[in-house]
XYZ file of C-alpha atoms in Angstrom:
724
model
C 1.107 -73.819 -17.714
C 0.838 -73.630 -21.535
C -2.641 -72.131 -21.173
C -1.314 -69.534 -18.713
C 1.516 -68.545 -21.089
C -0.932 -68.205 -23.992
C -3.285 -66.133 -21.840
C -0.438 -63.816 -20.784
C 0.694 -63.430 -24.398
C -2.818 -62.520 -25.535
C -3.174 -60.119 -22.620
C 0.061 -58.321 -23.538
C -0.939 -58.072 -27.206
C -4.332 -56.636 -26.304
C -3.116 -54.065 -23.788
C -0.084 -52.844 -25.735
C -2.233 -51.031 -28.253
C -0.699 -49.216 -31.193
C 0.451 -45.695 -30.377
C 1.275 -43.375 -33.223
C -0.863 -42.611 -36.214
C -3.270 -39.880 -37.282
C -6.642 -41.498 -37.862
C -9.714 -40.269 -39.758
C -12.397 -39.779 -37.062
C -15.254 -41.176 -39.186
C -13.378 -44.497 -39.564
C -12.548 -45.356 -35.942
C -15.032 -48.221 -35.573
C -13.310 -51.563 -35.314
C -9.635 -52.030 -34.532
C -9.040 -48.380 -33.620
C -11.836 -48.462 -31.068
C -10.488 -51.708 -29.610
C -7.019 -50.202 -29.271
C -8.397 -47.068 -27.647
C -10.383 -49.147 -25.164
C -7.264 -51.173 -24.380
C -5.429 -47.933 -23.651
C -8.154 -46.974 -21.163
C -10.787 -45.023 -23.114
C -14.225 -45.128 -21.455
C -16.328 -43.381 -24.122
C -17.414 -44.787 -27.497
C -16.202 -43.722 -30.937
C -19.700 -42.290 -31.567
C -18.959 -39.835 -28.758
C -15.954 -38.712 -30.825
C -17.560 -38.592 -34.274
C -21.235 -38.759 -35.181
C -23.132 -37.123 -38.028
C -26.626 -37.414 -36.580
C -26.007 -36.319 -32.991
C -23.585 -33.888 -31.398
C -20.106 -35.256 -30.754
C -16.622 -34.073 -29.866
C -15.894 -33.266 -33.526
C -18.484 -30.450 -33.254
C -16.343 -28.791 -30.577
C -13.038 -28.859 -32.502
C -12.834 -26.213 -35.249
C -9.856 -25.455 -37.480
C -8.403 -22.148 -36.242
C -7.488 -19.719 -39.024
C -6.439 -22.507 -41.385
C -3.241 -23.365 -39.506
C -4.051 -24.318 -35.904
C -6.741 -26.131 -33.951
C -9.115 -24.802 -31.289
C -11.852 -26.153 -29.065
C -15.209 -24.803 -27.922
C -15.332 -24.715 -24.118
C -18.605 -22.964 -23.309
C -22.226 -22.781 -24.500
C -21.509 -19.192 -25.601
C -18.970 -19.986 -28.312
C -15.843 -19.400 -26.200
C -12.873 -21.140 -27.817
C -9.428 -22.010 -26.555
C -6.289 -22.231 -28.672
C -2.574 -21.647 -28.227
C -1.046 -18.267 -27.445
C 1.221 -18.718 -30.444
C -1.813 -19.421 -32.672
C -3.440 -16.141 -31.623
C -0.122 -14.294 -31.550
C -0.606 -12.216 -34.686
C -4.065 -11.106 -33.510
C -2.705 -10.147 -30.078
C 0.136 -8.314 -31.801
C -2.196 -6.478 -34.196
C -4.077 -4.959 -31.254
C -0.842 -4.035 -29.437
C 0.916 -0.692 -29.433
C 3.856 0.652 -27.456
C 1.337 2.464 -25.222
C -1.081 -0.476 -24.957
C 1.115 -3.550 -25.221
C -1.056 -6.668 -24.947
C 1.914 -8.888 -25.806
C 3.759 -7.728 -22.697
C 0.833 -7.130 -20.374
C -1.794 -9.593 -21.572
C -5.399 -8.856 -22.483
C -8.673 -9.807 -20.787
C -12.217 -8.848 -21.773
C -14.280 -8.741 -18.602
C -17.413 -7.876 -20.626
C -18.428 -9.139 -24.062
C -18.449 -5.580 -25.426
C -14.696 -5.413 -24.694
C -13.907 -8.378 -26.966
C -11.800 -7.345 -29.959
C -12.714 -8.172 -33.593
C -10.065 -9.604 -35.919
C -10.401 -8.994 -39.625
C -9.721 -12.115 -41.655
C -9.652 -14.510 -38.700
C -11.791 -17.633 -39.240
C -12.724 -20.896 -37.553
C -14.064 -23.853 -39.550
C -16.166 -26.764 -38.280
C -16.495 -30.187 -39.905
C -20.151 -31.116 -40.489
C -19.558 -34.554 -42.022
C -16.962 -36.712 -43.777
C -17.657 -39.093 -46.694
C -15.544 -41.279 -49.000
C -15.753 -40.072 -52.641
C -12.802 -41.993 -54.082
C -14.704 -43.717 -56.903
C -16.222 -40.448 -58.154
C -12.920 -38.549 -58.020
C -10.999 -41.241 -59.924
C -13.736 -41.685 -62.539
C -12.211 -41.641 -66.028
C -8.571 -41.845 -64.895
C -7.891 -45.599 -65.145
C -6.921 -45.478 -68.830
C -4.746 -42.352 -68.539
C -1.015 -43.098 -68.493
C 0.305 -39.531 -68.590
C 0.637 -38.258 -65.012
C -0.133 -34.621 -65.881
C -3.316 -35.649 -67.726
C -4.354 -37.877 -64.840
C -3.911 -35.060 -62.307
C -5.844 -32.680 -64.562
C -8.779 -35.124 -64.794
C -8.771 -35.636 -61.031
C -8.893 -31.881 -60.454
C -11.773 -31.541 -62.915
C -13.695 -34.249 -61.066
C -12.989 -32.603 -57.716
C -14.233 -29.246 -58.998
C -17.442 -30.783 -60.339
C -18.132 -32.778 -57.191
C -17.379 -29.834 -54.888
C -19.904 -27.732 -56.769
C -22.662 -30.341 -57.041
C -22.613 -32.504 -53.900
C -25.321 -31.714 -51.353
C -24.749 -29.012 -48.718
C -26.469 -26.006 -47.159
C -25.870 -22.674 -48.881
C -23.700 -21.400 -46.002
C -21.537 -24.537 -46.080
C -18.657 -25.597 -48.312
C -17.581 -28.901 -49.858
C -13.874 -29.672 -49.646
C -12.311 -32.808 -51.109
C -8.894 -33.946 -49.867
C -6.599 -36.738 -50.978
C -5.350 -39.543 -48.705
C -2.760 -42.279 -49.121
C -0.947 -40.282 -51.820
C -3.977 -40.186 -54.137
C -5.345 -43.678 -53.460
C -8.332 -42.357 -51.480
C -10.380 -39.141 -51.535
C -12.657 -37.848 -48.769
C -15.330 -35.145 -48.820
C -15.483 -32.710 -45.893
C -18.604 -30.570 -45.548
C -17.605 -27.494 -43.537
C -18.953 -24.328 -41.924
C -16.661 -21.318 -41.599
C -17.277 -18.478 -39.141
C -15.736 -15.088 -39.946
C -16.519 -13.074 -36.809
C -14.016 -14.298 -34.207
C -13.065 -11.937 -31.385
C -10.135 -11.872 -28.994
C -11.283 -12.530 -25.426
C -8.184 -13.217 -23.383
C -4.447 -13.801 -23.517
C -1.841 -14.022 -20.784
C 1.278 -11.856 -21.002
C 4.051 -13.226 -23.209
C 6.054 -13.966 -20.052
C 3.448 -16.694 -19.384
C 2.100 -17.535 -22.858
C 5.564 -17.698 -24.413
C 7.652 -18.399 -21.307
C 10.982 -19.847 -22.391
C 10.481 -18.449 -25.891
C 12.928 -19.854 -28.431
C 15.329 -21.390 -25.912
C 12.633 -23.743 -24.603
C 10.846 -24.209 -27.931
C 10.627 -27.915 -28.912
C 12.139 -29.095 -25.626
C 11.175 -30.807 -22.386
C 10.861 -30.007 -19.481
C 8.551 -27.164 -20.502
C 6.795 -24.481 -18.436
C 4.815 -22.458 -20.989
C 1.209 -21.335 -20.494
C 0.644 -21.405 -24.256
C -3.029 -20.443 -24.514
C -5.348 -17.678 -25.673
C -9.127 -17.277 -25.762
C -11.439 -16.145 -28.553
C -15.187 -16.150 -29.095
C -17.162 -17.121 -32.193
C -20.002 -14.798 -33.191
C -22.887 -15.696 -35.517
C -25.994 -14.087 -36.954
C -29.398 -14.346 -35.258
C -29.907 -17.774 -36.897
C -26.626 -19.064 -35.408
C -25.039 -19.177 -38.864
C -21.754 -17.753 -40.157
C -21.751 -14.015 -40.821
C -19.274 -11.226 -41.434
C -18.437 -9.026 -38.470
C -21.361 -6.942 -37.250
C -22.132 -5.316 -33.913
C -25.504 -7.101 -34.194
C -23.928 -10.572 -34.232
C -24.376 -12.720 -31.126
C -22.198 -15.390 -29.454
C -22.369 -18.691 -31.306
C -24.307 -21.547 -29.710
C -22.275 -24.710 -30.404
C -23.588 -28.189 -31.119
C -21.156 -29.429 -28.499
C -18.641 -27.914 -26.093
C -16.028 -29.676 -23.986
C -16.491 -30.103 -20.237
C -13.264 -29.400 -18.352
C -11.877 -31.902 -15.870
C -10.367 -30.704 -12.595
C -9.053 -34.187 -11.785
C -5.798 -33.689 -13.656
C -3.673 -36.402 -15.205
C -1.313 -39.154 -14.119
C 1.248 -41.277 -15.941
C -0.371 -43.962 -18.124
C -3.721 -42.119 -18.310
C -5.445 -42.432 -21.692
C -4.917 -39.356 -23.877
C -6.720 -38.393 -27.077
C -5.679 -35.399 -29.182
C -8.156 -34.154 -31.784
C -7.134 -31.643 -34.427
C -5.847 -30.669 -37.858
C -2.261 -31.924 -38.299
C -0.696 -30.103 -41.226
C 1.667 -32.372 -43.156
C 3.627 -35.531 -42.534
C 5.701 -37.766 -44.792
C 5.740 -41.085 -42.962
C 6.129 -43.210 -46.104
C 9.110 -41.581 -47.804
C 11.756 -43.924 -49.188
C 15.178 -44.004 -47.531
C 16.801 -41.989 -50.320
C 14.403 -39.090 -49.661
C 15.152 -39.065 -45.921
C 18.865 -39.149 -46.680
C 18.449 -36.053 -48.876
C 16.517 -34.227 -46.150
C 19.164 -34.999 -43.514
C 22.257 -34.264 -45.595
C 21.205 -31.506 -48.000
C 17.815 -29.813 -47.608
C 17.574 -29.274 -43.845
C 21.173 -28.019 -43.425
C 20.665 -25.397 -46.170
C 17.425 -24.076 -44.673
C 18.790 -24.114 -41.133
C 21.814 -22.022 -42.112
C 19.697 -19.412 -43.904
C 17.264 -18.985 -41.017
C 20.054 -19.023 -38.460
C 21.597 -15.940 -40.049
C 18.276 -14.114 -40.415
C 17.230 -14.835 -36.837
C 20.512 -13.653 -35.317
C 20.150 -10.288 -37.056
C 16.504 -9.803 -36.081
C 17.043 -10.954 -32.501
C 19.821 -8.397 -32.047
C 17.485 -5.550 -33.030
C 14.513 -6.875 -31.018
C 16.523 -7.043 -27.803
C 17.542 -3.386 -28.112
C 14.320 -1.737 -29.307
C 10.824 -2.492 -27.947
C 9.087 -1.000 -30.993
C 11.025 -3.388 -33.248
C 10.268 -6.206 -30.823
C 6.535 -5.585 -31.299
C 6.900 -5.218 -35.079
C 8.827 -8.446 -35.508
C 7.534 -10.606 -32.642
C 5.118 -12.701 -34.696
C 7.397 -12.918 -37.732
C 10.410 -13.911 -35.640
C 8.435 -16.612 -33.831
C 7.204 -18.022 -37.144
C 10.696 -18.180 -38.669
C 12.323 -19.546 -35.499
C 9.745 -22.274 -35.055
C 10.714 -24.404 -38.025
C 14.392 -23.441 -37.844
C 14.622 -25.175 -34.480
C 12.294 -27.961 -35.603
C 14.549 -28.815 -38.561
C 17.559 -28.963 -36.241
C 15.794 -31.399 -33.898
C 14.345 -33.366 -36.789
C 17.775 -33.883 -38.339
C 19.274 -34.934 -35.029
C 16.369 -37.302 -34.325
C 16.561 -38.949 -37.752
C 20.280 -39.528 -37.249
C 19.908 -40.766 -33.667
C 17.090 -43.181 -34.519
C 19.026 -44.383 -37.574
C 15.930 -43.768 -39.673
C 17.651 -44.183 -43.041
C 19.000 -47.621 -42.109
C 15.629 -48.646 -40.657
C 13.930 -47.609 -43.910
C 16.539 -49.476 -45.980
C 15.869 -52.659 -43.994
C 12.107 -52.201 -44.427
C 12.601 -51.712 -48.158
C 14.478 -55.035 -48.411
C 11.490 -56.766 -46.811
C 9.158 -54.822 -49.118
C 11.101 -56.053 -52.166
C 10.823 -59.631 -50.886
C 7.049 -59.225 -50.486
C 6.808 -57.983 -54.078
C 8.549 -61.110 -55.329
C 6.518 -63.413 -53.087
C 3.255 -61.853 -54.319
C 4.353 -62.058 -57.972
C 4.048 -58.290 -58.367
C 7.457 -57.587 -59.953
C 5.869 -56.164 -63.095
C 3.797 -53.634 -61.110
C 6.172 -52.736 -58.289
C 9.544 -54.335 -58.954
C 11.397 -51.161 -60.058
C 9.837 -48.746 -57.549
C 12.832 -48.432 -55.233
C 15.312 -48.103 -58.113
C 13.103 -45.444 -59.700
C 13.033 -43.544 -56.418
C 16.864 -43.560 -56.280
C 17.099 -42.301 -59.855
C 14.587 -39.474 -59.438
C 15.783 -38.242 -56.039
C 19.344 -38.134 -57.344
C 18.172 -36.103 -60.335
C 16.067 -33.654 -58.304
C 18.704 -32.926 -55.627
C 20.371 -29.799 -57.123
C 17.011 -28.316 -58.112
C 15.503 -29.042 -54.690
C 18.378 -27.247 -52.932
C 18.177 -24.292 -55.342
C 14.415 -24.121 -54.844
C 14.824 -24.011 -51.071
C 17.413 -21.233 -51.392
C 14.999 -19.184 -53.476
C 12.034 -19.812 -51.179
C 13.981 -19.090 -47.997
C 15.961 -16.049 -49.167
C 13.575 -14.338 -51.580
C 10.099 -15.329 -50.408
C 10.375 -15.891 -46.648
C 13.255 -14.172 -44.886
C 14.088 -10.954 -46.767
C 11.025 -8.725 -46.772
C 12.093 -6.293 -49.471
C 12.752 -9.207 -51.810
C 9.434 -10.869 -50.990
C 7.641 -7.576 -51.735
C 9.654 -7.181 -54.917
C 8.608 -10.656 -56.015
C 4.946 -9.643 -55.764
C 5.764 -6.764 -58.124
C 7.616 -9.136 -60.440
C 4.438 -11.247 -60.580
C 2.509 -8.035 -61.321
C 4.711 -7.403 -64.357
C 4.192 -11.002 -65.516
C 0.432 -10.551 -65.166
C 0.561 -7.438 -67.360
C 2.541 -9.303 -70.036
C 0.032 -12.167 -70.109
C -3.353 -10.582 -69.398
C -3.039 -6.878 -70.115
C -3.751 -3.574 -68.392
C -7.116 -4.295 -66.745
C -5.788 -7.330 -64.894
C -2.686 -5.293 -64.038
C -4.749 -2.451 -62.566
C -6.893 -4.779 -60.469
C -3.857 -6.552 -59.014
C -1.950 -3.278 -58.539
C -4.836 -1.756 -56.550
C -5.115 -4.861 -54.361
C -1.382 -4.814 -53.741
C -1.334 -1.154 -52.702
C -4.184 -1.784 -50.268
C -2.819 -5.053 -48.918
C 0.752 -3.855 -48.432
C -0.349 -1.091 -46.047
C -0.486 -3.564 -43.154
C 2.778 -5.183 -44.247
C 4.699 -1.908 -44.060
C 3.416 -1.195 -40.545
C 5.605 -4.047 -39.369
C 8.496 -3.475 -41.778
C 11.773 -1.903 -40.707
C 14.184 -1.163 -43.560
C 17.210 -0.979 -41.254
C 16.550 -4.481 -39.895
C 15.757 -5.885 -43.312
C 18.923 -4.414 -44.861
C 21.079 -6.311 -42.381
C 19.133 -9.528 -43.026
C 19.517 -8.963 -46.779
C 23.250 -8.454 -46.383
C 23.684 -11.758 -44.567
C 21.473 -13.814 -46.870
C 22.752 -12.400 -50.149
C 26.294 -13.172 -48.996
C 25.172 -16.732 -48.275
C 23.397 -16.980 -51.620
C 26.441 -15.703 -53.503
C 28.870 -18.089 -51.796
C 26.804 -21.243 -51.245
C 24.389 -21.382 -54.214
C 25.305 -23.367 -57.277
C 26.800 -21.024 -59.896
C 24.365 -22.595 -62.347
C 21.502 -20.821 -60.547
C 23.215 -17.534 -59.649
C 22.526 -14.208 -61.430
C 25.520 -12.542 -63.051
C 25.173 -9.566 -60.692
C 25.847 -11.787 -57.648
C 29.103 -13.257 -58.912
C 31.945 -12.012 -56.671
C 29.579 -9.484 -55.090
C 30.322 -7.453 -51.954
C 27.130 -8.127 -49.990
C 27.513 -5.134 -47.670
C 27.986 -2.690 -50.548
C 25.104 -4.206 -52.503
C 22.808 -3.975 -49.471
C 23.714 -0.335 -48.883
C 23.153 0.505 -52.549
C 19.806 -1.303 -52.860
C 18.294 -0.067 -49.597
C 19.374 3.549 -50.118
C 17.976 3.727 -53.648
C 15.037 1.327 -53.898
C 11.504 2.658 -53.495
C 10.509 -0.658 -51.950
C 11.949 0.542 -48.626
C 8.788 2.405 -47.521
C 5.058 2.405 -48.170
C 4.993 6.011 -49.390
C 7.723 5.474 -51.973
C 6.162 2.154 -53.016
C 2.882 3.939 -53.764
C 4.809 6.456 -55.878
C 6.465 3.599 -57.750
C 3.081 2.053 -58.521
C 1.414 5.298 -59.638
C 0.470 5.923 -63.255
C -0.590 3.750 -66.160
C 0.752 0.231 -66.588
C 3.574 1.131 -68.983
C 4.785 3.907 -66.697
C 4.770 1.612 -63.681
C 6.609 -1.150 -65.550
C 9.242 1.348 -66.735
C 9.730 2.712 -63.224
C 9.898 -0.778 -61.710
C 12.669 -1.781 -64.094
C 14.683 1.248 -63.008
C 14.447 0.311 -59.319
C 17.489 -1.620 -57.974
C 15.416 -3.655 -55.486
C 13.008 -4.775 -58.203
C 15.699 -5.539 -60.794
C 17.560 -7.812 -58.374
C 14.364 -9.711 -57.557
C 13.579 -9.935 -61.250
C 16.978 -11.509 -61.968
C 16.470 -14.046 -59.192
C 12.858 -14.657 -60.215
C 13.665 -15.262 -63.868
C 16.386 -17.774 -63.053
C 13.971 -19.561 -60.740
C 11.182 -19.541 -63.355
C 13.392 -20.695 -66.223
C 16.140 -22.831 -64.714
C 14.850 -24.232 -61.410
C 11.063 -24.566 -61.216
C 10.391 -26.365 -64.562
C 12.954 -29.100 -63.956
C 12.014 -29.453 -60.287
C 8.321 -29.717 -61.164
C 8.999 -32.246 -63.926
C 10.974 -34.594 -61.669
C 8.695 -34.012 -58.694
C 5.707 -35.061 -60.810
C 7.494 -38.357 -61.444
C 8.145 -38.736 -57.708
C 4.480 -37.986 -56.955
C 3.381 -40.769 -59.278
C 5.946 -43.150 -57.775
C 4.836 -42.284 -54.249
C 1.197 -42.996 -55.117
C 2.145 -46.391 -56.558
C 4.414 -47.078 -53.579
C 1.546 -46.316 -51.203
C -0.796 -48.550 -53.203
C 1.749 -51.346 -52.949
C 2.121 -50.836 -49.200
C -1.643 -51.142 -48.740
C -1.817 -54.240 -50.943
C 1.182 -56.095 -49.541
C 0.718 -55.269 -45.855
C -2.859 -56.308 -45.229
C -1.859 -57.487 -41.759
C -0.599 -53.995 -40.817
C -2.391 -50.833 -39.772
C -1.467 -47.996 -42.135
C -2.722 -44.501 -41.393
C -2.794 -41.738 -44.028
C -0.272 -38.899 -43.899
C -1.501 -35.652 -42.367
C -3.001 -33.139 -44.805
C -4.636 -30.475 -42.576
C -7.831 -32.506 -42.194
C -9.480 -33.522 -38.930
C -7.663 -36.428 -37.253
C -7.587 -38.367 -34.000
C -4.373 -39.513 -32.356
C -4.425 -41.526 -29.160
C -1.904 -42.707 -26.615
C -0.970 -42.283 -22.972
C 0.501 -39.697 -20.643
C 4.075 -40.934 -20.502
C 7.605 -39.868 -19.571
C 10.619 -40.956 -21.598
C 14.368 -41.521 -21.591
C 16.040 -39.395 -24.286
C 19.564 -40.605 -23.510
C 21.494 -42.761 -21.098
C 20.882 -41.961 -17.407
C 18.386 -39.198 -18.286
C 14.765 -39.926 -17.388
C 12.012 -37.332 -17.819
C 8.823 -37.497 -15.769
C 5.621 -36.539 -17.634
C 4.541 -33.474 -15.596
C 6.086 -30.070 -14.819
C 5.065 -27.614 -12.121
C 5.165 -23.901 -11.356
C 8.264 -24.601 -9.251
C 10.110 -25.079 -12.559
C 9.005 -21.635 -13.778
C 10.579 -20.088 -10.695
C 13.740 -22.147 -11.133
C 14.146 -20.740 -14.649
C 13.149 -17.188 -13.657
C 15.623 -14.465 -14.718
C 14.377 -10.947 -13.811
C 13.999 -8.723 -16.871
C 15.107 -11.453 -19.267
C 13.651 -11.547 -22.772
C 12.611 -15.195 -22.432
C 12.509 -16.083 -18.724
C 11.034 -13.102 -16.907
C 8.038 -13.827 -14.646
C 5.194 -11.391 -13.797
C 5.247 -10.113 -10.195
C 1.681 -11.279 -9.581
C 2.516 -14.828 -10.606
C 5.459 -14.785 -8.203
C 3.156 -13.595 -5.407
C 0.636 -16.361 -6.134
C 3.446 -18.907 -6.106
C 4.907 -17.676 -2.838
C 1.458 -17.743 -1.220
C 0.688 -21.145 -2.814
C -2.621 -19.531 -3.785
C -3.675 -22.036 -6.429
C -7.389 -22.278 -5.674
C -9.009 -25.574 -6.727
C -6.460 -26.033 -9.511
C -3.391 -27.093 -7.506
C -2.362 -30.641 -6.694
C -0.759 -31.623 -3.398
C 0.404 -28.069 -2.787
C 1.886 -27.691 -6.293
C 0.610 -26.068 -9.483
C 0.856 -28.361 -12.558
C 1.885 -26.529 -15.734
C 2.552 -28.955 -18.614
C 2.565 -32.667 -19.396
C 3.655 -34.989 -22.202
C 2.132 -37.992 -23.948
C 2.638 -40.471 -26.762
C 0.121 -38.790 -29.090
C 1.412 -38.485 -32.662
C 1.135 -34.789 -33.502
C 2.618 -32.229 -35.863
C 2.226 -28.605 -36.950
C -1.488 -27.818 -37.146
C -2.114 -29.724 -33.914
C -1.177 -26.542 -32.081
C -4.199 -25.695 -29.961
C -5.643 -29.220 -30.179
C -7.621 -30.384 -27.160
C -6.089 -33.102 -25.021
C -9.080 -35.183 -23.980
C -9.332 -37.754 -21.193
C -10.908 -41.198 -21.227
C -14.359 -39.711 -20.517
C -14.378 -36.990 -23.204
C -13.349 -34.081 -20.956
C -10.700 -31.467 -21.646
C -7.517 -31.999 -19.609
C -4.966 -30.078 -21.642
C -4.023 -28.086 -24.689
C -1.474 -29.446 -27.200
C 1.230 -26.982 -28.252
C 4.555 -28.645 -29.061
C 6.702 -31.766 -29.314
C 9.940 -32.759 -27.626
C 13.063 -31.965 -29.610
C 14.293 -35.554 -29.741
C 11.022 -36.560 -31.419
C 10.462 -33.817 -33.985
C 11.383 -36.301 -36.690
C 7.946 -37.884 -36.103
C 6.732 -36.106 -39.269
C 8.949 -38.529 -41.157
C 9.629 -41.378 -38.747
C 7.639 -41.985 -35.553
C 9.605 -43.668 -32.762
C 7.344 -44.376 -29.760
C 10.304 -44.546 -27.376
C 11.183 -40.849 -27.742
C 8.365 -39.130 -29.652
C 6.274 -37.092 -27.195
C 3.758 -34.273 -27.625
C 3.685 -31.412 -25.095
C 0.448 -30.097 -23.593
C -0.508 -27.284 -21.212
C -2.358 -28.707 -18.216
C -5.873 -27.257 -18.342
C -5.660 -26.568 -14.612
C -2.822 -24.109 -15.287
C -4.987 -22.388 -17.898
C -7.830 -22.084 -15.369
C -5.440 -20.896 -12.657
C -4.131 -18.084 -14.888
C -7.658 -17.094 -15.958
C -9.020 -17.145 -12.413
C -6.302 -16.343 -9.870
C -3.937 -14.329 -12.102
C -6.333 -12.457 -14.413
C -9.446 -12.434 -12.229
C -11.556 -13.332 -15.275
C -14.358 -14.836 -13.217
C -16.796 -13.932 -15.985
C -15.077 -16.503 -18.190
C -14.709 -19.148 -15.496
C -18.467 -18.914 -14.898
C -19.150 -19.908 -18.525
C -17.333 -23.217 -18.207
C -18.571 -26.651 -17.221
C -16.012 -27.850 -14.669
C -16.213 -31.526 -13.727
C -14.608 -34.174 -11.568
C -15.030 -36.973 -14.099
C -13.188 -39.596 -12.072
C -15.408 -38.773 -9.096
C -18.560 -38.374 -11.252
C -19.175 -34.811 -10.081
C -19.540 -31.448 -11.774
C -18.470 -28.077 -10.380
C -20.335 -24.871 -11.132
C -19.859 -21.535 -9.399
C -17.853 -23.295 -6.682
C -20.767 -25.639 -5.876
C -20.276 -29.372 -6.326
C -23.275 -31.240 -7.721
C -23.803 -34.946 -8.252
C -23.963 -35.896 -11.947
C-alpha cells in the first residue's frame, strides 16, 4: 500500500507539469522538455528550435515589431491577426473601396498589395553572451556608469559578432540584466497584403467583447513575404518573388479538445512578473486608475463621432482600436490583481524571501532590498503619476498636442545642434506628417482636447501644472487653440514650418497650440522626467539585485525571464475555467454564438449576409465538427501583448489556432499569473480555413496549404486524402 501511494504521488507530480512561463526556445532541453512531454507533446524540442536544421522557429517571424506571424505555405504566405494587419488594411481602404467593411482577397499574386514600412523578422540563432556584455562592469558601483559600459559592450559585440551581411545582431537583456542573449535576425521589407475578412468577422464583438470570453472573433489576416532572386531580404520591387521559407507549418483539420497539449510560439512584449508588492500596490491604486480615466474620456468622444460618420470611422478605426485595447486591459488587470489578492500573495512571498536571506547568511547583500523598494516606490509615486498624465494626454491621446511636441523637440534640436540639424529634421517632419494628417480630424481632436485638458487641470498635481491651466475653462481654451493654431491642418503646418530656422522658431512661439505644448513639455523636462529617471534608475538596480537573489535563493524553483519582445515558447493545455461561483466556461465557442450575438446593422455585432447563409445551410465543408462550426478556443498558455498572431501548435507540430487575446479575469498575468483563471484566446484554424474557402472563395490560397489529419496520420491536398 505504501508503494502504491508513493507511485500515485510521483505520477501526479509528473503529469501536473508547470503551466505558465515564457521560455527561451534554445534552452528547452531538460526539465522544460519533460514537462511538455508530460502535458502530451509528441515532438522533440529540436523540432521546435534547431540551428542546423529547419525547425518551427523558422516559421514564426516577428510581424512589424509588435505582433507575431507564422509561415503557412511554401510560397511565403503568412498568417497573423486581423488587428495586427489593421493599419495596413485601413491604409488601402477608402470610402469607395472600403476593405475594412468589405474585406479584401487577392485571387492572383499580382493583386497582392504592397505595404511601405511593413516588416517581418526571422530568428536565425540564439546565443548566450552574458560574460562578454558584463565585461569590465564588476568593479563599477555607480549605476549610470555600469549601464553606460554595458551599452558600449553591446554596441561593440553587435558590430563584430559573426553574421551574414544581410543579417543583424541584436542583444537583449534577461532576468533584469543578469543574463544577455544574442539574436541573429533576418528582416524582410517587402510584405504584401493577401487577404482579410470584413471587420464584422475579423473584429466581431469589437470593444465590447475585447478581453472577454466567450469570444466569437475571426481575428486573422494574410500577408505574403517577397524576396529577391536569391531568397534574401530586399526592398519592394515588382521583380521580387515569393519567399521560400526554411519551414512552414502544416495545418491540422483534426481540431482540438479539452486537455489537448497546446504550444504558443511568439514574441511577447513585456511582463513584470517579479515586481515587489509595493509596486503592484502602486499600479492598482494610482497608475492604472489615472490612465484608465484619461483614455475613457478620449474614447467616448471618438466613439461618438465614429458612429455618426463613416469617413471618420475609417480615419480613426486603427487609432481607436489601439487606444481602447490597453484601456480595457488595464481595467481587467486591476480587477484581476484585486480578485487574486496579488499584493497580499506577494507580501507573503516576500516574508519567505527574507527568511531565506537570513538562512543563507546573505543579509549584507540582500537584507535591505525590500525596505529599499518601499522607500524608492514611495518617492517615485508623484512623478510616476505626473509622467503618465503627460504621456497619455500630450503624447498619445490628443493629436494636436502630440504633433506640437514633435515641433517642440525640433526647437530643442535647433538650440543644441544648429540650423543644419534643424533643417534635416524639419524636412523629415513635413514629409512624415503628410500621412498623419490624412487621418486627422480637427473637430474630433478639439473635443478630445477639451475633455483631457479639463482632466489635466483638475486632477494633476498643481506642482506639475502650467500657470496657463490654473482655473482654466477647458471649452474656451479648446475653441481658442483650435481656431487659431496652424497645427490644425497640413497646409497651415507647412506654412508654419516655412522659412529659415529663426523665422520658423519665431512663428512657432506665436502659435497657441505650440506654446501650450511647450509649457507642458518644459515642465515635464525640468520637473518630472529628471526626478523620475533618477529614482527609476535606483529601482532598476534594485530589481536586478532582487532578481539575482531570487535565482540564487530559489535553486529548487523554475524561474523564467520576463518577456522582452524576444522569441519565446509557452506551453499548456486547452482548458475551460471557472471565473466566479456557479459560472463555468467551456473551452470552445461555435458559429451558433455569433448568430446569438448578431444585431443587424450594429457597429460591433453585425454579421455579413453570406456568413448567415452559410450558417443556415450548415455549409461548413471539411472544417465543421458534428454539424457545428468551431470559432475560438482557450488554453492555459501564458501570453501577453506581442503574442497577437502567435501560432497555436498541437502536440505534433501542426497549426491548430491563432492566438489573439486573453480573458479579462486573467489580464493581470503580465504581473501575476494565476493558472486557475489566466487563459489565452485563440481562433480555431478551422474557422480561418472556413472563411477563406467557403466565405471568400479563395481556393488559390487553400491550395497552397498543407492540410493534415495528424491524429489519423493523413494529409489532405486538393481534397484528396493521402497516407503519410
